[in-house]
PDB file of C-alpha atoms in Angstrom:
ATOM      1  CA  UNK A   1     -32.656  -4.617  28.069  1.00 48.00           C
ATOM      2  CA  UNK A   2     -28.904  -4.783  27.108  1.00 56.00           C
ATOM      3  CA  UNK A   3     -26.341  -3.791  28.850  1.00 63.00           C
ATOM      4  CA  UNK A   4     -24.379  -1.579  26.253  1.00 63.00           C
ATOM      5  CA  UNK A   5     -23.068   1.846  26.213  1.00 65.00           C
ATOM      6  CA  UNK A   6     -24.068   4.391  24.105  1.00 60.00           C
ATOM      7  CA  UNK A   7     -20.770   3.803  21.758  1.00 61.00           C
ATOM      8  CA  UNK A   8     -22.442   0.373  20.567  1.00 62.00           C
ATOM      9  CA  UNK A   9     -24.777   2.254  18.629  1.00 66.00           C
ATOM     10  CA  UNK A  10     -22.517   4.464  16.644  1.00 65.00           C
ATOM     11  CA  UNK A  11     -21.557   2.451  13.508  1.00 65.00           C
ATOM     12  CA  UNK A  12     -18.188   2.821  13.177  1.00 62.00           C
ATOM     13  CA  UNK A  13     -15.636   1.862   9.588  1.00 60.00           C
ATOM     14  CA  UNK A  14     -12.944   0.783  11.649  1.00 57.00           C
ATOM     15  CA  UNK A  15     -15.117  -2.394  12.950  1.00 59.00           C
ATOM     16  CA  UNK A  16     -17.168  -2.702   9.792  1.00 64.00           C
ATOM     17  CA  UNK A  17     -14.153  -3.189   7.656  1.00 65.00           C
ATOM     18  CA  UNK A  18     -13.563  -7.020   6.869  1.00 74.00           C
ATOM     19  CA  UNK A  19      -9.598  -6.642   6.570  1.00 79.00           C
ATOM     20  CA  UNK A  20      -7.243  -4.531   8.387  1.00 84.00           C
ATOM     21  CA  UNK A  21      -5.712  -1.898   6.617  1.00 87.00           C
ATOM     22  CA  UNK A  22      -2.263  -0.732   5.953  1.00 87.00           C
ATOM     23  CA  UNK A  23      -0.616   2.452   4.783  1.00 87.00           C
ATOM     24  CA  UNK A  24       2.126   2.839   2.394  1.00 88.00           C
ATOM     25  CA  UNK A  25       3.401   5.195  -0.107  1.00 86.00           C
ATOM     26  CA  UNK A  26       4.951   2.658  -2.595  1.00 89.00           C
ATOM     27  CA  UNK A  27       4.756   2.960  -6.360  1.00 91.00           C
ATOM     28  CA  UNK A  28       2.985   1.065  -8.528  1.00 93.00           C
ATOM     29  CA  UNK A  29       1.521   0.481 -11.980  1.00 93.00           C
ATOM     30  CA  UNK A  30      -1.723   0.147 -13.646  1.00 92.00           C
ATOM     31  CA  UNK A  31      -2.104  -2.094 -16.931  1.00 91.00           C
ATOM     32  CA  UNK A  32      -5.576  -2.839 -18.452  1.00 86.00           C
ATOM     33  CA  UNK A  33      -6.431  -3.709 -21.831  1.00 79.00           C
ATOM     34  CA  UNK A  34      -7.667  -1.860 -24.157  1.00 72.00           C
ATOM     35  CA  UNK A  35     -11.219  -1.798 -26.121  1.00 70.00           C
ATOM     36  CA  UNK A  36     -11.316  -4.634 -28.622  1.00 70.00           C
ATOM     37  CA  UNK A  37      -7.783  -6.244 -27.818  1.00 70.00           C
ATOM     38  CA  UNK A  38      -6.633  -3.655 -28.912  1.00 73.00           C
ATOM     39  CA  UNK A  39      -3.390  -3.058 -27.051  1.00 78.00           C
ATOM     40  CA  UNK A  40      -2.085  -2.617 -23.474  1.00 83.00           C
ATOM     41  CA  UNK A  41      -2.341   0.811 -21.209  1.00 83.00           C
ATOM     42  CA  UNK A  42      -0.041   1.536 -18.469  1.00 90.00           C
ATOM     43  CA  UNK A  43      -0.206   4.053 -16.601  1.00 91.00           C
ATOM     44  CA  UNK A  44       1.641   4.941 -13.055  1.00 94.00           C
ATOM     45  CA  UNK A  45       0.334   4.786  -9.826  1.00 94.00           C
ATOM     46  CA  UNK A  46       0.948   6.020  -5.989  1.00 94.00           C
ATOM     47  CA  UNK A  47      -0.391   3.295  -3.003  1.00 93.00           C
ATOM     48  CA  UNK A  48      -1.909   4.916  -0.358  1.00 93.00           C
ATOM     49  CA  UNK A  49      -3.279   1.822   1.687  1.00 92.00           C
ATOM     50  CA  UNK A  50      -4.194  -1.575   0.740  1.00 92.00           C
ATOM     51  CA  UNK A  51      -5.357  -4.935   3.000  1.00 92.00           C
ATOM     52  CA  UNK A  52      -6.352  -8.227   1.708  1.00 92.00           C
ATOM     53  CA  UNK A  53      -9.537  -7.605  -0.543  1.00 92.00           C
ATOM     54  CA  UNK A  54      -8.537  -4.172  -2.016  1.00 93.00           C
ATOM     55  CA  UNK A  55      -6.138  -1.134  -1.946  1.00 94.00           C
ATOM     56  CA  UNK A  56      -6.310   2.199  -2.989  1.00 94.00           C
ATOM     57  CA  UNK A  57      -4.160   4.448  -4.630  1.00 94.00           C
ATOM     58  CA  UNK A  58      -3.874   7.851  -6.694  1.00 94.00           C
ATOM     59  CA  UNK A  59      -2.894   8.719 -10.422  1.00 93.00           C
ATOM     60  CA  UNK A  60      -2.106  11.502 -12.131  1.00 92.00           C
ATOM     61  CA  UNK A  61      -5.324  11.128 -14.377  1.00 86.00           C
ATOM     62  CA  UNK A  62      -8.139   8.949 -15.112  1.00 84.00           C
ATOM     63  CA  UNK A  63      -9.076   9.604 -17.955  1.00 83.00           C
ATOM     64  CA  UNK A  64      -9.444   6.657 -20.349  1.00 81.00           C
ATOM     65  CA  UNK A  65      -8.729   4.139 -17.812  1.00 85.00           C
ATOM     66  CA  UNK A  66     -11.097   1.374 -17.239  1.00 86.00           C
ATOM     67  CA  UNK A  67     -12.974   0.012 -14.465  1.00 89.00           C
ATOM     68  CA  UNK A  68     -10.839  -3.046 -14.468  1.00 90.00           C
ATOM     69  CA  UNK A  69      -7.366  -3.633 -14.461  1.00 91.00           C
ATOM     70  CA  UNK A  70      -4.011  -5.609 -12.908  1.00 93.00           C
ATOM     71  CA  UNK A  71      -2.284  -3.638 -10.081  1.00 93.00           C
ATOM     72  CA  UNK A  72       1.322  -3.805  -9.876  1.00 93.00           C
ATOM     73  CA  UNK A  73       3.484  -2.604  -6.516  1.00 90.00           C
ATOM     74  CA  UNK A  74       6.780  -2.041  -7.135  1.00 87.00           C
ATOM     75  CA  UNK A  75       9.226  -4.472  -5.873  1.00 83.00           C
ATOM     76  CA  UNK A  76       6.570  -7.307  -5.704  1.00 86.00           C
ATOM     77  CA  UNK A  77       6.214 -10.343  -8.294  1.00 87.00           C
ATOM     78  CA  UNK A  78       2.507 -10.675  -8.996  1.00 88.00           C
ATOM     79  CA  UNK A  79      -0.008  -8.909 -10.869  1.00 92.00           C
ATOM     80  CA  UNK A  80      -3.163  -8.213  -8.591  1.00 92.00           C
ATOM     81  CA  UNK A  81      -6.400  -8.110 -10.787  1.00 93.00           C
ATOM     82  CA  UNK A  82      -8.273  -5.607  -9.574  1.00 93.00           C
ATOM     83  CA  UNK A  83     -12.128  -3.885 -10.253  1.00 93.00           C
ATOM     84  CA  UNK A  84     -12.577  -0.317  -9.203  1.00 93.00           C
ATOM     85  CA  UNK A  85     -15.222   0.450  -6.285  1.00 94.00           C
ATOM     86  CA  UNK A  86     -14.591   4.315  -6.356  1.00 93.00           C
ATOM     87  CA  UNK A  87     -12.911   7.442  -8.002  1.00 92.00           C
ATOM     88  CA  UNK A  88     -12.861  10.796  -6.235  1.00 92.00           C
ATOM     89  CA  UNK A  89     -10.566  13.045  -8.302  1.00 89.00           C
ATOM     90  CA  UNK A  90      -7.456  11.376  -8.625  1.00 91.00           C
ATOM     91  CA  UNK A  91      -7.668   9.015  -5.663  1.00 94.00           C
ATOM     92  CA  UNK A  92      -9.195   5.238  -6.756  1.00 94.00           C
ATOM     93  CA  UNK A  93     -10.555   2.301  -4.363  1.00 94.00           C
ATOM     94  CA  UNK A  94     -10.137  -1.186  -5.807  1.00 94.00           C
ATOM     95  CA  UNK A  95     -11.653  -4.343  -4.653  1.00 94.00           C
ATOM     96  CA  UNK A  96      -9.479  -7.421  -5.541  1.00 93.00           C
ATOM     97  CA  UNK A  97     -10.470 -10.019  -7.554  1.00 93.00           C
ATOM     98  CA  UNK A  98      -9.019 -12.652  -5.653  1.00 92.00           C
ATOM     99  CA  UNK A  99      -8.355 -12.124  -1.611  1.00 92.00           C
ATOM    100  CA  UNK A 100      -4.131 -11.885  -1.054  1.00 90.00           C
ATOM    101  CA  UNK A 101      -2.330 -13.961   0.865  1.00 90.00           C
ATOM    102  CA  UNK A 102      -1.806 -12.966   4.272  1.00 91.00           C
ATOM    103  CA  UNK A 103       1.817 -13.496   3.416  1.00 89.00           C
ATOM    104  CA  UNK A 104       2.063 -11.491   0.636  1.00 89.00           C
ATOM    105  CA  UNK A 105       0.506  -8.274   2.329  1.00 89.00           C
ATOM    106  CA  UNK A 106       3.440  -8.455   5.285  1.00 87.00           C
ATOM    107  CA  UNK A 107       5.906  -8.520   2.205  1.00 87.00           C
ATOM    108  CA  UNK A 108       4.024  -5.760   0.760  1.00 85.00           C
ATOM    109  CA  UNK A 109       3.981  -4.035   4.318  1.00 84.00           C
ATOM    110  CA  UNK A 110       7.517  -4.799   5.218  1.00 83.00           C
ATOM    111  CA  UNK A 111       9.574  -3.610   1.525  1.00 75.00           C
ATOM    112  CA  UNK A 112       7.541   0.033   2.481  1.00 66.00           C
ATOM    113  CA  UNK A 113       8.777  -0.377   5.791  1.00 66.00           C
ATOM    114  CA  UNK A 114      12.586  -1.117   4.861  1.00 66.00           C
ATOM    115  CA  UNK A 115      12.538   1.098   1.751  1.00 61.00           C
ATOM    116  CA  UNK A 116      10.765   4.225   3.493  1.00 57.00           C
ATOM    117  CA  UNK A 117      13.455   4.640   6.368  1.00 46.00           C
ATOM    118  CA  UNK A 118      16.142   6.129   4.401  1.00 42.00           C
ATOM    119  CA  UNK A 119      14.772   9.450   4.703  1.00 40.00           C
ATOM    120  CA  UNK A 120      16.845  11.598   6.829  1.00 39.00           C
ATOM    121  CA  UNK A 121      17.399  14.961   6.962  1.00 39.00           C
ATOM    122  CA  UNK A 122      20.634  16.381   8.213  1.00 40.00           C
ATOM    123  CA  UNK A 123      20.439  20.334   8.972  1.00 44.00           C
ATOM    124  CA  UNK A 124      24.174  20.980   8.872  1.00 46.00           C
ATOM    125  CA  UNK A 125      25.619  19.760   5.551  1.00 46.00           C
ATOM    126  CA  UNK A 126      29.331  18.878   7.783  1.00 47.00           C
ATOM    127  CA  UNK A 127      27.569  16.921   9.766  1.00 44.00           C
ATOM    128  CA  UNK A 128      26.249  14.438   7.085  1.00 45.00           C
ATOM    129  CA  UNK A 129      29.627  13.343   5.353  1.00 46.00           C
ATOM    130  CA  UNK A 130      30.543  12.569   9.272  1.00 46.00           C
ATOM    131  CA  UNK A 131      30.844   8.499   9.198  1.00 44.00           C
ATOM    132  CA  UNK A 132      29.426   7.741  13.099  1.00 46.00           C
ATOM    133  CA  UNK A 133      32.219   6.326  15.902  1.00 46.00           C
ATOM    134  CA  UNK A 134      33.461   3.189  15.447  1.00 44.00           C
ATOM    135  CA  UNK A 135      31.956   1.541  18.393  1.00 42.00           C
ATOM    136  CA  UNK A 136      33.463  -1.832  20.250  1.00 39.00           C
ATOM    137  CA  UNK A 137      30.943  -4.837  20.944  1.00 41.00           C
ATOM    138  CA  UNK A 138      33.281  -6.816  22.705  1.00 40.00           C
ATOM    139  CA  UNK A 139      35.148  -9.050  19.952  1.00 40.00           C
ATOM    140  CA  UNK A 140      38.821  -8.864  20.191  1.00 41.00           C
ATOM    141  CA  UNK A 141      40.486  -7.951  17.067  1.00 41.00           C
TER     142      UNK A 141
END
């Protein structure tokens, strides 16, 4: 018999995934093609998590939008093509056409990281026009 513990047999999603996933809250936009050629829809978009074979994200509607389109995050360069998995309400699943480069998730990963810091929250409206001390590292002036 093997020696395993009863937590071997529970399947879990955090081992049966194939890519690590990320959160982030970064916009985005959706552009697919229409029936026929017949023009281009884009729509906006909200990331909620993504790793290297898909992402998902929520809209305001989906209505009329198709079961394939390119993914766009804001303050990237590429277009990711992408074909839908899932919809539940206004949260979508995509699987990527192509894998990304490992590379190109951290840059993903790190813009959210840089860009989502500025939040802060000052409770005393005196305090916030307050520049901090000037502090001395050691250089001589």
């Amino acid at each position: 018999m093997l020696q395993s513990t009863m937590y071997s047999l529970v399947p879990s999603p955090l081992y049966e995934r194939k890519y690590e996933r990320f959160s982030i809250g970064q916009a985005g936009t959706l552009m697919s093609v229409r029936p026929a050629l017949g023009g281009v829809s884009i729509r906006a978009c909200k990331m909620i998590d993504i790793s290297r074979g898909g992402a998902s994200f929520s809209v305001t509607t989906t209505i009329g939008l198709s079961q394939h389109y390119y993914l766009h995050i804001v303050g990237t360069r590429f277009r990711i093509g992408c074909a839908e998995v899932y919809r539940k309400g206004e949260r979508i699943g995509v699987q990527f056409i192509k894998t990304i480069d490992e590379a190109f998730l951290h840059e993903i990963v790190r813009h959210e990281f840089f860009t989502g810091q500025e939040k802060k929250t000052y409770s005393n409206p005196a305090s916030a026009s307050r520049r901090p001390a000037s502090v001395n590292w050691g250089f001589v002036e």
